[in-house]
Coordinates of C-alpha atoms and ligand atoms in Angstrom, one line a residue:
M1 CA -4.7 -19.4 10.2
D2 CA -4.8 -18.2 6.4
R3 CA -4.1 -14.3 5.1
K4 CA -7.4 -13.8 4.1
Q5 CA -8.5 -15.3 7.7
H6 CA -6.3 -13.0 9.6
W7 CA -7.0 -9.6 8.2
E8 CA -10.9 -10.1 7.9
N9 CA -10.6 -11.4 11.5
V10 CA -8.5 -7.6 12.2
Y11 CA -11.3 -5.7 10.6
R12 CA -13.9 -8.0 12.5
T13 CA -13.0 -7.0 15.1
K14 CA -11.4 -3.4 15.5
R15 CA -12.6 -0.2 14.3
P16 CA -10.4 1.5 12.1
S17 CA -8.7 3.9 14.8
E18 CA -8.2 1.1 17.1
V19 CA -5.6 -0.3 14.4
S20 CA -1.8 0.1 15.1
W21 CA -1.4 1.6 11.4
Y22 CA -3.9 3.7 11.9
Q23 CA -3.6 7.5 10.4
V24 CA -5.1 10.7 10.4
E25 CA -4.2 12.1 6.9
A26 CA -1.6 9.7 4.8
D27 CA 0.2 12.8 4.0
V28 CA 3.9 11.3 2.6
S29 CA 2.3 9.5 0.6
V30 CA -0.6 12.0 -1.1
R31 CA 2.4 14.4 -1.0
L32 CA 4.1 11.5 -3.3
I33 CA 1.7 10.9 -5.1
Q34 CA 1.1 14.3 -6.6
E35 CA 4.6 14.7 -7.2
V36 CA 4.5 11.9 -10.2
A37 CA 1.2 12.6 -10.6
P38 CA 0.0 16.1 -10.8
E39 CA -2.7 15.3 -13.4
R40 CA -6.6 14.3 -11.4
S41 CA -7.2 11.4 -14.8
A42 CA -4.3 9.3 -13.2
P43 CA -4.8 6.1 -12.5
I44 CA -3.9 5.2 -8.8
L45 CA -3.9 1.6 -7.5
D46 CA -4.1 1.0 -2.9
V47 CA -2.9 -1.9 -2.8
G48 CA -4.0 -3.1 0.8
S49 CA -5.4 -0.6 1.8
G50 CA -7.7 -1.0 4.8
T51 CA -9.5 1.7 5.7
S52 CA -6.7 4.0 4.9
V53 CA -7.9 7.8 4.9
L54 CA -5.6 7.5 1.9
V55 CA -8.4 7.4 -0.7
A56 CA -10.7 10.0 0.8
Q57 CA -7.7 12.4 0.4
L58 CA -7.5 11.3 -3.5
V59 CA -11.4 11.7 -4.1
A60 CA -10.9 15.2 -1.7
A61 CA -7.8 16.3 -4.3
G62 CA -9.5 15.5 -7.6
Y63 CA -8.4 12.2 -8.5
D64 CA -11.2 10.1 -10.9
D65 CA -9.6 6.7 -10.9
V66 CA -8.2 5.1 -7.6
T67 CA -8.9 1.3 -6.7
V68 CA -8.8 -0.2 -3.9
L69 CA -7.6 -3.3 -3.8
D70 CA -8.0 -6.1 -0.3
I71 CA -8.0 -9.3 0.6
S72 CA -10.2 -8.6 3.5
G73 CA -13.7 -7.9 2.4
A74 CA -14.6 -6.7 6.6
A75 CA -11.6 -3.9 5.2
I76 CA -13.4 -3.0 1.9
A77 CA -17.5 -2.5 3.6
A78 CA -15.6 -0.3 6.4
A79 CA -13.5 2.1 4.1
Q80 CA -17.1 1.5 2.3
A81 CA -18.8 3.2 4.7
R82 CA -16.5 5.8 5.6
L83 CA -16.2 6.8 2.6
G84 CA -20.2 7.4 2.0
P85 CA -21.1 8.4 -0.7
S86 CA -18.1 8.8 -2.1
A87 CA -17.2 4.9 -2.4
A88 CA -19.4 5.1 -6.0
R89 CA -16.5 7.2 -7.8
I90 CA -13.6 5.0 -6.5
R91 CA -12.5 0.8 -7.9
W92 CA -12.6 -2.0 -5.5
I93 CA -11.4 -5.7 -5.5
E94 CA -11.3 -7.8 -3.0
A95 CA -8.9 -9.9 -3.5
D96 CA -4.8 -11.4 -2.4
I97 CA -2.7 -9.1 -4.7
L98 CA 0.0 -12.0 -4.8
D99 CA -2.7 -13.6 -6.9
A100 CA -5.3 -11.0 -8.2
Q101 CA -6.2 -10.7 -12.6
L102 CA -4.8 -6.9 -12.5
P103 CA -5.4 -5.6 -16.2
D104 CA -2.6 -4.9 -18.2
S105 CA -0.4 -1.9 -18.0
R106 CA -2.9 -0.1 -16.3
Y107 CA -2.1 2.5 -13.1
Q108 CA 0.2 5.4 -13.0
V109 CA 0.9 4.8 -9.2
W110 CA 0.5 1.7 -7.4
H111 CA 0.3 2.2 -3.2
D112 CA 1.4 0.2 -1.0
R113 CA 1.3 1.1 2.9
A114 CA 2.7 -1.0 5.1
V115 CA 1.3 -4.9 3.7
F116 CA 4.9 -5.3 1.3
H117 CA 6.4 -5.9 4.8
F118 CA 4.0 -8.8 5.3
L119 CA 5.7 -10.4 2.0
T120 CA 8.5 -12.7 4.1
E121 CA 8.9 -15.1 1.4
P122 CA 10.9 -14.7 -1.5
A123 CA 8.6 -16.8 -4.1
D124 CA 5.5 -14.6 -2.4
R125 CA 8.0 -10.9 -3.6
A126 CA 8.8 -12.3 -6.2
K127 CA 5.6 -12.4 -7.3
Y128 CA 4.5 -9.8 -5.7
V129 CA 7.1 -7.4 -7.9
A130 CA 5.8 -9.2 -11.1
Q131 CA 2.5 -8.3 -10.3
V132 CA 3.9 -4.0 -10.7
R133 CA 5.7 -4.7 -13.8
R134 CA 2.3 -6.1 -14.9
A135 CA 0.5 -3.5 -13.8
V136 CA 2.4 -0.3 -13.9
P137 CA 3.9 0.5 -17.6
P138 CA 7.0 2.1 -18.0
G139 CA 6.8 5.1 -17.2
G140 CA 4.7 4.3 -14.2
H141 CA 4.8 4.1 -10.4
A142 CA 5.2 2.2 -7.7
L143 CA 5.6 4.1 -3.7
V144 CA 6.4 1.7 -1.7
A145 CA 5.9 2.1 2.1
A146 CA 8.1 -1.3 4.6
F147 CA 8.6 -0.8 8.1
A148 CA 12.5 1.0 7.8
E149 CA 15.3 -1.3 9.7
D150 CA 14.5 0.1 12.9
G151 CA 11.4 -0.2 12.6
P152 CA 9.2 -3.2 14.2
T153 CA 10.2 -6.6 13.6
R154 CA 6.1 -7.5 14.3
C155 CA 3.1 -6.2 13.4
S156 CA -1.2 -7.8 13.6
G157 CA 0.8 -10.1 15.6
L158 CA 2.9 -10.9 12.3
D159 CA 6.3 -11.4 11.3
V160 CA 7.1 -8.6 9.0
M161 CA 10.8 -7.2 7.2
R162 CA 12.5 -4.3 7.5
Y163 CA 13.5 -2.1 4.9
S164 CA 16.8 0.7 4.3
P165 CA 16.0 2.2 0.9
A166 CA 18.9 0.3 -1.1
S167 CA 17.2 -3.1 0.2
L168 CA 13.3 -2.1 -0.7
H169 CA 14.9 -1.0 -4.3
A170 CA 16.6 -4.1 -4.5
E171 CA 13.6 -5.8 -3.9
F172 CA 12.2 -4.2 -7.1
G173 CA 14.8 -4.5 -9.1
A174 CA 16.6 -3.6 -12.0
G175 CA 13.6 -2.9 -14.6
F176 CA 12.9 0.2 -11.6
R177 CA 14.8 3.0 -11.0
L178 CA 14.9 4.8 -6.7
V179 CA 13.0 8.2 -7.6
K180 CA 13.5 9.3 -3.8
S181 CA 13.0 8.0 -0.5
E182 CA 12.0 9.6 2.6
R183 CA 12.0 7.8 6.1
D184 CA 8.5 8.7 8.5
E185 CA 8.0 8.1 12.0
H186 CA 4.9 6.9 12.9
R187 CA 3.1 7.5 16.4
T188 CA 0.5 4.9 16.8
P189 CA -3.2 5.2 18.0
G190 CA -1.1 3.4 21.6
G191 CA 1.6 5.9 21.6
S192 CA 4.2 4.0 20.4
T193 CA 6.2 5.4 17.6
Q194 CA 7.2 2.9 13.8
M195 CA 9.9 4.2 11.6
F196 CA 9.0 3.6 7.5
T197 CA 11.3 3.6 5.1
Y198 CA 8.9 5.0 1.8
C199 CA 10.0 4.2 -1.5
L200 CA 9.4 5.6 -4.8
C201 CA 10.0 4.1 -7.7
Q202 CA 10.1 5.0 -12.0
R203 CA 9.2 1.8 -13.5
V204 CA 11.4 1.4 -16.3
D205 CA 11.4 0.0 -19.0
T206 CA 14.0 -3.1 -19.5
G207 CA 13.0 -4.6 -23.2
Ligands
SAM301 C1 -0.5 -3.5 7.7 S1 -2.8 -2.8 6.6 C2 -2.6 -1.6 5.8 C3 -3.1 -0.1 6.1 C4 -3.1 0.8 4.5 N1 -2.2 0.3 4.2 C5 -3.1 2.1 5.5 O1 -1.7 2.2 5.8 O2 -3.7 2.8 6.3 C6 -2.0 -4.3 5.9 C7 -3.6 -4.2 5.2 O3 -3.4 -5.0 3.8 C8 -4.1 -6.3 3.6 N2 -3.1 -7.4 3.4 C9 -2.4 -7.8 4.0 N3 -2.1 -8.9 3.0 C10 -2.4 -8.7 2.0 C11 -2.2 -9.0 0.7 N4 -1.5 -10.3 0.4 N5 -3.4 -8.5 -0.3 C12 -3.9 -7.4 -0.4 N6 -3.7 -7.0 0.9 C13 -4.0 -7.3 1.7 C14 -5.1 -6.2 5.3 O4 -6.0 -6.7 5.0 C15 -4.2 -4.3 5.4 O5 -6.0 -3.7 4.8

């Protein structure tokens, strides 16, 4: 099964609150986004948003330039249905982040919770970082949350990578300055815990 089929199948067969990554509130992400982009006109991209509540929280906080990208059309449809009329205030892109046609230097904040860690091939991680470099201008930020070193080894039936703050920052390279990192303990709907590493990096101008 290819990557798109896998995720379409997940969202066709599970309700938003049944998936292990479900959060009632995306509070760590919202807090860190507000720290680096307090102005409500800041363009924000949520990569692999799924049916996350993050975009609803951003819209409720007054952000008016929010884009959601996901490989799964079923996820996007479910997210739109959950948002109701607010969905019209968000831009929606159904695409694989590795080959999406993203506009140059468009986003002040690139957010990803639990997508990058599925990239187990170095070539795919390099493609992902190239996309961040294209879409986020110098001065903008990438906020990436991945499983921590003591996090799960698999998720949604797929192998994952696990990261310390240093190893996650290292994936992004010299063009990104580590602003801060945090550990977060996620409690799944099934009652188990998963440790995440949040890495907030600023894109720096390396010429
Ligand atoms: C584990 S879920 C996390 C969802 C959401 N970020 C959250 O924290 O609730 C991973 C999400 O990334 C999407 N995804 C996986 N690989 C992707 C890719 N290569 N490009 C775009 N989206 C992808 C999936 O469809 C799914 O919605």
